[in-house]
Each structure stands twice: as structure tokens, then as C-alpha cells.
Coordinates of C-alpha atoms in Angstrom, one line a residue:
X1360 CA 91.8 122.3 116.7
X1361 CA 93.2 124.0 114.0
X1362 CA 91.1 124.9 110.1
X1363 CA 93.7 124.2 107.3
X1364 CA 93.1 126.7 104.8
X1365 CA 94.0 125.7 100.7
X1366 CA 95.8 127.7 98.4
X1367 CA 94.9 130.6 96.9
X1368 CA 94.6 130.5 93.4
X1369 CA 92.1 130.3 90.9
X1370 CA 89.8 127.3 92.9
X1371 CA 86.1 128.7 93.4
X1372 CA 86.5 128.3 96.5
X1373 CA 83.4 131.4 97.9
X1374 CA 80.7 129.3 95.8
X1375 CA 81.6 126.7 98.0
X1376 CA 81.0 128.9 101.5
X1377 CA 78.0 129.9 100.0
X1378 CA 79.2 133.0 99.0
X1379 CA 78.4 135.1 95.7
X1380 CA 81.1 136.3 92.8
X1381 CA 79.0 139.9 94.3
X1382 CA 80.4 139.4 98.1
X1383 CA 83.7 138.7 97.6
X1384 CA 84.0 141.7 95.0
X1385 CA 82.7 144.3 98.3
X1386 CA 84.4 142.1 101.4
X1387 CA 88.4 143.3 98.6
X1388 CA 86.3 146.7 98.6
X1389 CA 86.4 146.9 102.2
X1390 CA 89.5 145.4 102.4
X1391 CA 90.9 148.3 100.8
X1392 CA 88.5 150.7 102.3
X1393 CA 90.3 150.3 105.8
X1394 CA 93.2 150.0 104.2
X1395 CA 93.6 153.0 102.4
X1396 CA 91.8 155.3 105.5
X1397 CA 94.8 153.3 107.8
X1398 CA 98.0 154.5 105.1
X1399 CA 95.5 158.2 105.0
X1400 CA 95.8 158.4 108.8
X1401 CA 99.3 158.0 109.3
X1402 CA 100.1 160.9 106.9
X1403 CA 97.7 163.0 108.9
X1404 CA 99.4 162.2 111.5
X1405 CA 102.8 162.8 110.8
X1406 CA 101.5 166.2 108.9
X1407 CA 100.5 167.6 111.9
X1408 CA 96.9 167.2 111.0
X1409 CA 96.1 164.9 113.6
X1410 CA 97.4 163.5 116.4
X1411 CA 97.7 160.3 117.2
X1412 CA 96.7 157.1 115.8
X1413 CA 96.5 152.9 116.1
X1414 CA 97.7 151.2 112.9
X1415 CA 95.6 148.5 112.1
X1416 CA 98.0 147.8 108.8
X1417 CA 97.9 143.9 107.9
X1418 CA 94.4 142.4 109.6
X1419 CA 92.3 143.6 107.4
X1420 CA 92.0 140.4 105.6
X1421 CA 90.4 138.6 109.0
X1422 CA 88.0 141.8 109.8
X1423 CA 86.2 142.2 106.9
X1424 CA 85.9 138.4 106.5
X1425 CA 84.3 138.2 110.0
X1426 CA 82.1 140.9 109.5
X1427 CA 80.5 139.1 106.4
X1428 CA 80.6 135.6 108.3
X1429 CA 77.6 137.6 110.9
X1430 CA 74.2 138.9 111.0
X1431 CA 75.1 143.0 110.6
X1432 CA 71.9 143.2 110.9
X1433 CA 71.0 141.6 114.2
X1434 CA 74.7 141.0 116.1
X1435 CA 76.4 143.4 118.3
X1436 CA 80.3 144.0 118.0
X1437 CA 82.8 144.7 120.5
X1438 CA 86.4 145.7 119.0
X1439 CA 89.4 147.1 119.7
X1440 CA 90.5 150.1 118.6
X1441 CA 92.7 148.8 115.7
X1442 CA 89.2 147.0 113.7
X1443 CA 89.1 150.1 111.0
X1444 CA 88.2 148.0 108.3
X1445 CA 86.2 145.9 110.7
X1446 CA 83.4 148.6 111.5
X1447 CA 83.4 149.7 108.2
X1448 CA 82.4 146.4 107.1
X1449 CA 79.6 147.3 109.3
X1450 CA 78.5 150.4 108.5
X1451 CA 80.4 153.2 110.0
X1452 CA 81.4 155.6 107.5
X1453 CA 85.2 157.2 106.7
X1454 CA 84.0 160.3 107.3
X1455 CA 83.0 159.2 111.0
X1456 CA 86.2 158.0 111.7
X1457 CA 87.8 160.8 109.9
X1458 CA 85.7 162.8 112.7
X1459 CA 87.2 160.8 115.6
X1460 CA 90.2 161.1 114.6
X1461 CA 89.9 165.3 113.9
X1462 CA 88.3 165.0 118.0
X1463 CA 85.4 167.0 116.8
X1464 CA 81.6 167.2 118.1
X1465 CA 79.7 165.3 115.6
X1466 CA 82.2 162.4 116.6
X1467 CA 79.2 158.8 116.6
X1468 CA 82.2 157.3 118.8
X1469 CA 82.5 159.8 122.0
X1470 CA 81.7 163.3 121.0
X1471 CA 85.4 163.9 120.7
X1472 CA 86.5 163.1 124.1
X1473 CA 88.1 159.5 123.3
X1474 CA 91.7 158.7 121.3
X1475 CA 91.0 157.4 117.8
X1476 CA 89.5 153.7 118.8
X1477 CA 87.4 153.8 120.5
X1478 CA 84.4 152.9 118.4
X1479 CA 80.8 153.0 119.7
X1480 CA 77.7 153.3 117.7
X1481 CA 74.6 152.4 119.6
X1482 CA 72.7 152.4 115.9
X1483 CA 75.6 149.7 114.5
X1484 CA 75.2 147.9 117.9
X1485 CA 78.6 148.5 118.1
X1486 CA 78.9 148.5 122.2
X1487 CA 81.7 151.6 123.4
X1488 CA 85.1 150.4 124.4
X1489 CA 87.6 151.4 127.2
X1490 CA 90.8 152.2 127.1
X1491 CA 92.0 149.2 129.6
X1492 CA 92.9 146.5 127.3
X1493 CA 90.5 143.3 127.2
X1494 CA 87.8 145.3 129.2
X1495 CA 85.5 144.5 126.2
X1496 CA 85.7 140.5 126.3
X1497 CA 83.5 140.1 129.6
X1498 CA 80.9 143.0 128.3
X1499 CA 80.5 141.1 125.2
X1500 CA 79.9 137.6 127.6
X1501 CA 77.2 140.2 129.1
X1502 CA 75.4 141.2 126.2
X1503 CA 76.0 136.8 125.5
X1504 CA 74.1 136.2 128.9
X1505 CA 71.4 139.3 127.5
X1506 CA 70.6 137.6 124.3
X1507 CA 70.0 133.7 126.2
X1508 CA 68.3 135.3 129.1
X1509 CA 65.9 137.4 126.1
X1510 CA 65.6 134.1 123.9
X1511 CA 67.3 136.3 121.3
X1512 CA 68.4 135.3 118.0
X1513 CA 72.3 137.7 118.3
X1514 CA 75.2 136.5 119.3
X1515 CA 78.0 138.9 120.1
X1516 CA 81.7 139.3 118.6
X1517 CA 84.7 140.8 120.2
X1518 CA 88.1 141.1 119.4
X1519 CA 91.4 141.8 120.8
X1520 CA 94.6 141.4 120.0
X1521 CA 97.1 137.8 121.7
X1522 CA 98.5 140.4 124.9
X1523 CA 95.1 140.3 126.0
X1524 CA 94.5 137.3 125.5
X1525 CA 97.2 137.1 129.5
X1526 CA 95.0 139.4 131.2
X1527 CA 91.8 138.4 133.3
X1528 CA 89.4 139.7 131.7
X1529 CA 89.6 137.4 129.0
X1530 CA 90.0 134.0 131.3
X1531 CA 87.5 135.2 133.7
X1532 CA 85.0 136.0 130.1
X1533 CA 85.4 132.9 129.0
X1534 CA 85.4 131.1 131.5
X1535 CA 81.6 132.3 132.5
X1536 CA 80.0 132.4 128.6
X1537 CA 82.0 128.0 129.0
X1538 CA 79.9 128.0 131.8
X1539 CA 76.7 129.5 131.3
X1540 CA 77.4 128.7 126.4
X1541 CA 76.6 131.6 125.6
X1542 CA 76.2 133.2 122.2
X1543 CA 79.1 134.9 122.2
X1544 CA 82.4 134.5 119.7
X1545 CA 85.5 135.8 121.4
X1546 CA 87.8 136.2 118.4
X1547 CA 91.7 137.2 118.9
X1548 CA 94.0 138.6 116.5
X1549 CA 97.5 137.3 117.0
X1550 CA 99.4 139.8 115.5
X1551 CA 102.9 138.7 117.4
X1552 CA 103.6 141.5 119.2
X1553 CA 102.1 143.2 121.8
X1554 CA 103.4 147.0 121.7
X1555 CA 107.1 145.6 121.4
X1556 CA 106.8 142.7 123.3
X1557 CA 106.9 139.6 119.9
X1558 CA 105.1 136.2 121.0
X1559 CA 107.2 134.1 121.7
X1560 CA 107.9 136.3 125.1
X1561 CA 104.0 136.3 125.9
X1562 CA 102.5 132.5 125.4
X1563 CA 103.5 128.9 125.8
X1564 CA 100.8 127.7 123.4
X1565 CA 98.2 128.3 121.8
X1566 CA 95.9 130.7 122.6
X1567 CA 93.2 128.7 120.6
X1568 CA 94.0 125.7 122.7
X1569 CA 92.3 127.6 126.1
X1570 CA 89.2 126.8 125.2
X1571 CA 90.0 123.3 126.2
X1572 CA 90.2 123.9 130.4
X1573 CA 87.4 126.7 129.8
X1574 CA 84.5 124.1 127.8
X1575 CA 84.2 125.2 124.6
X1576 CA 86.0 124.9 121.2
X1577 CA 89.0 126.7 120.2
X1578 CA 89.7 127.8 116.3
X1579 CA 93.7 128.1 114.7
X1580 CA 92.7 129.5 111.4
X1581 CA 94.8 132.0 108.0
X1582 CA 94.0 135.2 109.6
X1583 CA 95.5 136.4 105.6
X1584 CA 93.2 134.4 104.3
X1585 CA 89.5 135.9 104.2
X1586 CA 87.5 132.8 102.9
X1587 CA 88.8 129.8 105.9
X1588 CA 88.6 133.2 108.9
X1589 CA 84.4 133.9 107.0
X1590 CA 84.3 129.9 107.2
X1591 CA 85.0 129.3 110.6
X1592 CA 83.4 132.5 112.3
X1593 CA 80.5 131.3 109.8
X1594 CA 80.4 127.7 112.0
X1595 CA 81.0 129.7 115.3
X1596 CA 77.4 131.4 114.6
X1597 CA 76.3 128.8 113.6
X1598 CA 77.2 127.3 117.2
X1599 CA 76.3 130.2 118.9
X1600 CA 72.9 130.9 116.7
X1601 CA 71.9 126.8 117.7
X1602 CA 72.6 127.5 121.6
X1603 CA 76.0 125.5 121.6
X1604 CA 77.9 128.0 123.1
X1605 CA 80.9 130.3 122.7
X1606 CA 84.0 129.7 120.2
X1607 CA 87.3 130.8 120.8
X1608 CA 88.9 132.1 117.5
X1609 CA 92.7 133.2 116.8
X1610 CA 93.6 134.0 113.7
X1611 CA 97.3 134.4 112.7
X1612 CA 98.1 137.1 111.1
X1613 CA 101.3 140.2 111.6
X1614 CA 100.9 143.8 112.4
X1615 CA 102.9 145.5 109.3
X1616 CA 102.5 148.5 110.9
X1617 CA 104.3 149.6 113.7
X1618 CA 101.9 150.0 117.2
X1619 CA 101.4 153.4 117.0
X1620 CA 102.2 156.7 115.9
X1621 CA 104.6 156.3 118.7
X1622 CA 106.0 153.3 117.7
X1623 CA 109.7 153.0 116.6
X1624 CA 108.9 149.4 115.7
X1625 CA 112.3 148.9 114.3
X1626 CA 113.7 149.0 117.9
X1627 CA 112.4 145.7 118.2
X1628 CA 112.0 144.1 114.8
X1629 CA 113.7 144.6 111.6
X1630 CA 112.9 145.2 108.6
X1631 CA 113.9 142.5 107.0
X1632 CA 111.0 140.6 109.4
X1633 CA 109.0 143.3 107.8
X1634 CA 109.1 142.9 104.4
X1635 CA 109.2 138.8 104.2
X1636 CA 105.2 139.0 106.3
X1637 CA 104.2 141.7 104.1
X1638 CA 104.6 139.7 101.1
X1639 CA 101.6 137.4 102.5
X1640 CA 99.5 140.1 103.1
X1641 CA 95.7 138.5 103.3
X1642 CA 95.1 141.9 100.7
X1643 CA 97.4 141.2 97.8
X1644 CA 96.5 137.4 98.1
X1645 CA 92.9 138.1 97.8
X1646 CA 94.0 140.6 94.9
X1647 CA 94.9 137.7 93.5
X1648 CA 92.4 135.0 93.8
X1649 CA 90.1 137.1 91.8
X1650 CA 91.6 138.2 89.5
X1651 CA 92.7 134.3 88.9
X1652 CA 88.6 134.1 88.6
X1653 CA 88.4 136.9 86.0
X1654 CA 86.4 138.6 88.9
X1655 CA 88.9 141.7 89.1
X1656 CA 91.3 143.2 86.6
X1657 CA 94.2 146.0 86.8
X1658 CA 91.1 149.3 85.4
X1659 CA 89.0 147.8 88.6
X1660 CA 91.4 148.6 90.9
X1661 CA 93.0 152.4 89.6
X1662 CA 88.8 152.8 89.7
X1663 CA 88.7 151.8 93.0
X1664 CA 91.8 153.6 93.9
X1665 CA 90.7 156.9 92.6
X1666 CA 87.2 156.5 94.5
X1667 CA 88.8 156.2 97.8
X1668 CA 91.1 158.4 96.9
X1669 CA 87.9 161.3 96.6
X1670 CA 85.9 159.3 99.1
X1671 CA 88.5 160.0 101.8
X1672 CA 89.8 164.1 100.6
X1673 CA 86.5 164.8 101.3
X1674 CA 85.9 163.4 104.5
X1675 CA 89.1 164.3 105.9
X1676 CA 87.8 168.0 105.0
X1677 CA 84.6 167.7 106.4
X1678 CA 86.3 166.9 109.6
X1679 CA 88.6 169.5 109.3
X1680 CA 86.0 172.1 109.6
X1681 CA 83.5 170.8 112.2
X1682 CA 83.3 172.2 115.3
X1683 CA 85.8 171.0 118.4
X1684 CA 83.0 170.3 121.5
X1685 CA 82.6 172.8 123.3
X1686 CA 83.3 173.0 126.9
X1687 CA 79.7 173.2 128.0
X1688 CA 79.6 169.9 126.4
X1689 CA 81.9 167.7 129.1
X1690 CA 79.1 167.2 131.2
X1691 CA 77.1 165.6 128.5
X1692 CA 76.6 161.9 127.9
X1693 CA 77.7 161.5 131.4
X1694 CA 75.0 161.1 133.5
X1695 CA 71.7 160.0 132.8
X1696 CA 69.4 162.9 133.3
X1697 CA 66.0 161.9 132.0
X1698 CA 64.6 162.1 135.0
X1699 CA 65.2 165.4 135.1
X1700 CA 63.5 166.0 132.1
X1701 CA 60.6 163.6 133.0
X1702 CA 61.2 160.6 131.2
X1703 CA 60.7 156.3 132.6

């Protein structure tokens, strides 16, 4: 099944989806916050302030749209390492993300232990991710199984890249979710490259078509069209809550930045290819849409840029000055010592 979007223009599409003007403006703000955070992190790494950064530039529109289509007060989220715009949309702050990239003790994700992009927040129901790619997919299915067993009205939402769709974890998770009709949304961000391997060397067909073999719907959607992504994810959530089982969504997009700060992307793709895909950037298209409806202006854009520049400056200053983990903290959060403290 393939979802067909419409050309971005001045026709009000968001009202038809039940989104208010305020909500779509908030969506745009989160897209820009994810982009600005990402760009600033790249600069910090180049300046030698932080060691490593994995970029998600080009994927923000789909991430924010998906977050807005979910229940951000009750659902469980299992993002992968490019999902800055997503985790910001569900409640993480730029300060928390900067504490992570600076590897500081206050980092809420891992206490400064993990590499950047390993998100985790019990408060926000962001399930801690591991370094081996795709392991988050069976974990998401486990959370969905818990929802069904406990008769709770939440879904689990998991993201991954198209390279991960070839891992055994993906197929085993899809099979188990399909057999048990679990409330999980399996969201592939197909950004065309698994590090340096182009999509035509990874896949013999559509990822979304694989859902058929596991007995549930698969949808391919334009990941640069946030309103269409919102519609598809919202429908998938409604199906899941109604007991109709999982949905596999393949959001088509392009990774506009290198794989990471350790990567020379022009060793495996051309500048012309990247430049051509910049013309399809979902953030720019969504700004054009909002401007065409009179909901956004150049003055608002300037104000937003100034607001985010100040926010990021403050977040960086805080993270730079925050303490590093102490050597004696190494074993914290590794073992369950509740019994030693008289806990249950």
C-alpha cells in the first residue's frame, strides 16, 4: 500500500487532519529546533569541544510529525540515534541533549556513559537504546505485548533506518508482533544510505511490502511531507488501540549530512546528489506551506532563530561547566541493589 501526498501549497491541509494552526506552528518550531541542535553539535565537534556526533539533518519533518500523531503522555518510544527532533518533540530539552554529547554526570540518558544518540528517559517513557542497531525493534514489541497483557491503552513506537530492516531482529520482531496482533508502530526512516551503502545495494524491494508476509499493513509515505506522515502514524495508532495490531511505515527521506562526524560522505556519493536532495528538504517545504497560509513570516523566522541561538548557547554553557562522572560512579545503575537498601 502506498500513501500519496499532495503538493505543498496554500490549500489548508492540516485542518482536514484535525490539527489546529497552533499545532502546525509548534510542529515547525520543533523541526527547526532539531535542525539547529544538530547543526550546532556538528560545529562543536569540529571545534574539538565534543568527540562525536551522528546527524539527523533531513529527517526532522517525519520525526516531528510522528511525535505529534502519538499520545505523548502515555505511549512508549524507542528511537534510534538520529532522532533528535523526535525526542525534543516528546519532551527532552536541549540542555539534556548537550549534557549527553559533553558526557556529563547529569546526562539523563546514561549519566555520560554512552555515545550521543543513546536516548533514555523514564520520565518521558523513552526506552534506553543499545548500540547494536535494530535491538530496539524487539524491545518495542515487548512493550506492546505488555500493553496487551495488562489491557493498557498505549502503543509502542519504534524507529530505525532502512539498513536495520535487513537484520534478524527486525524480522523476528515483525513476526511476533503480527502473530499476536500487538499495538506497535514500526517506523522505518529510509534515508537511502546504511552508512556508505546505497539503498539499491541493500534492498530488492520495498520495506513496507514486507509487512504483508507478517500479516499486517505496510505503508510507504513521503517523509518530507509532515502532514502525510502525521496522517499515516495517527491511523496506525488508531488501529493499534482498537486491537487491530501493528503497522509498518516506511518514510522515504534523504540523509542530507554525512553518516557521522567520522564519515566522508563524498567518498560514496556526489555533491550534486546531495544538493538535489536539499531542494526537497521537508522543513523548507513546511515553512513555505505555513507562509502560504499566512501562519508564518520572515519576522517570525528571525525571532525563532534568535530564540534558539540563545537557548543553545545557554545549554552549551551549562553542559560545558557541568561535572564529569566520578570514577566511583562506574557501578551505579548497573546492579539492582534495592534488596540491599531494604527495598522490594
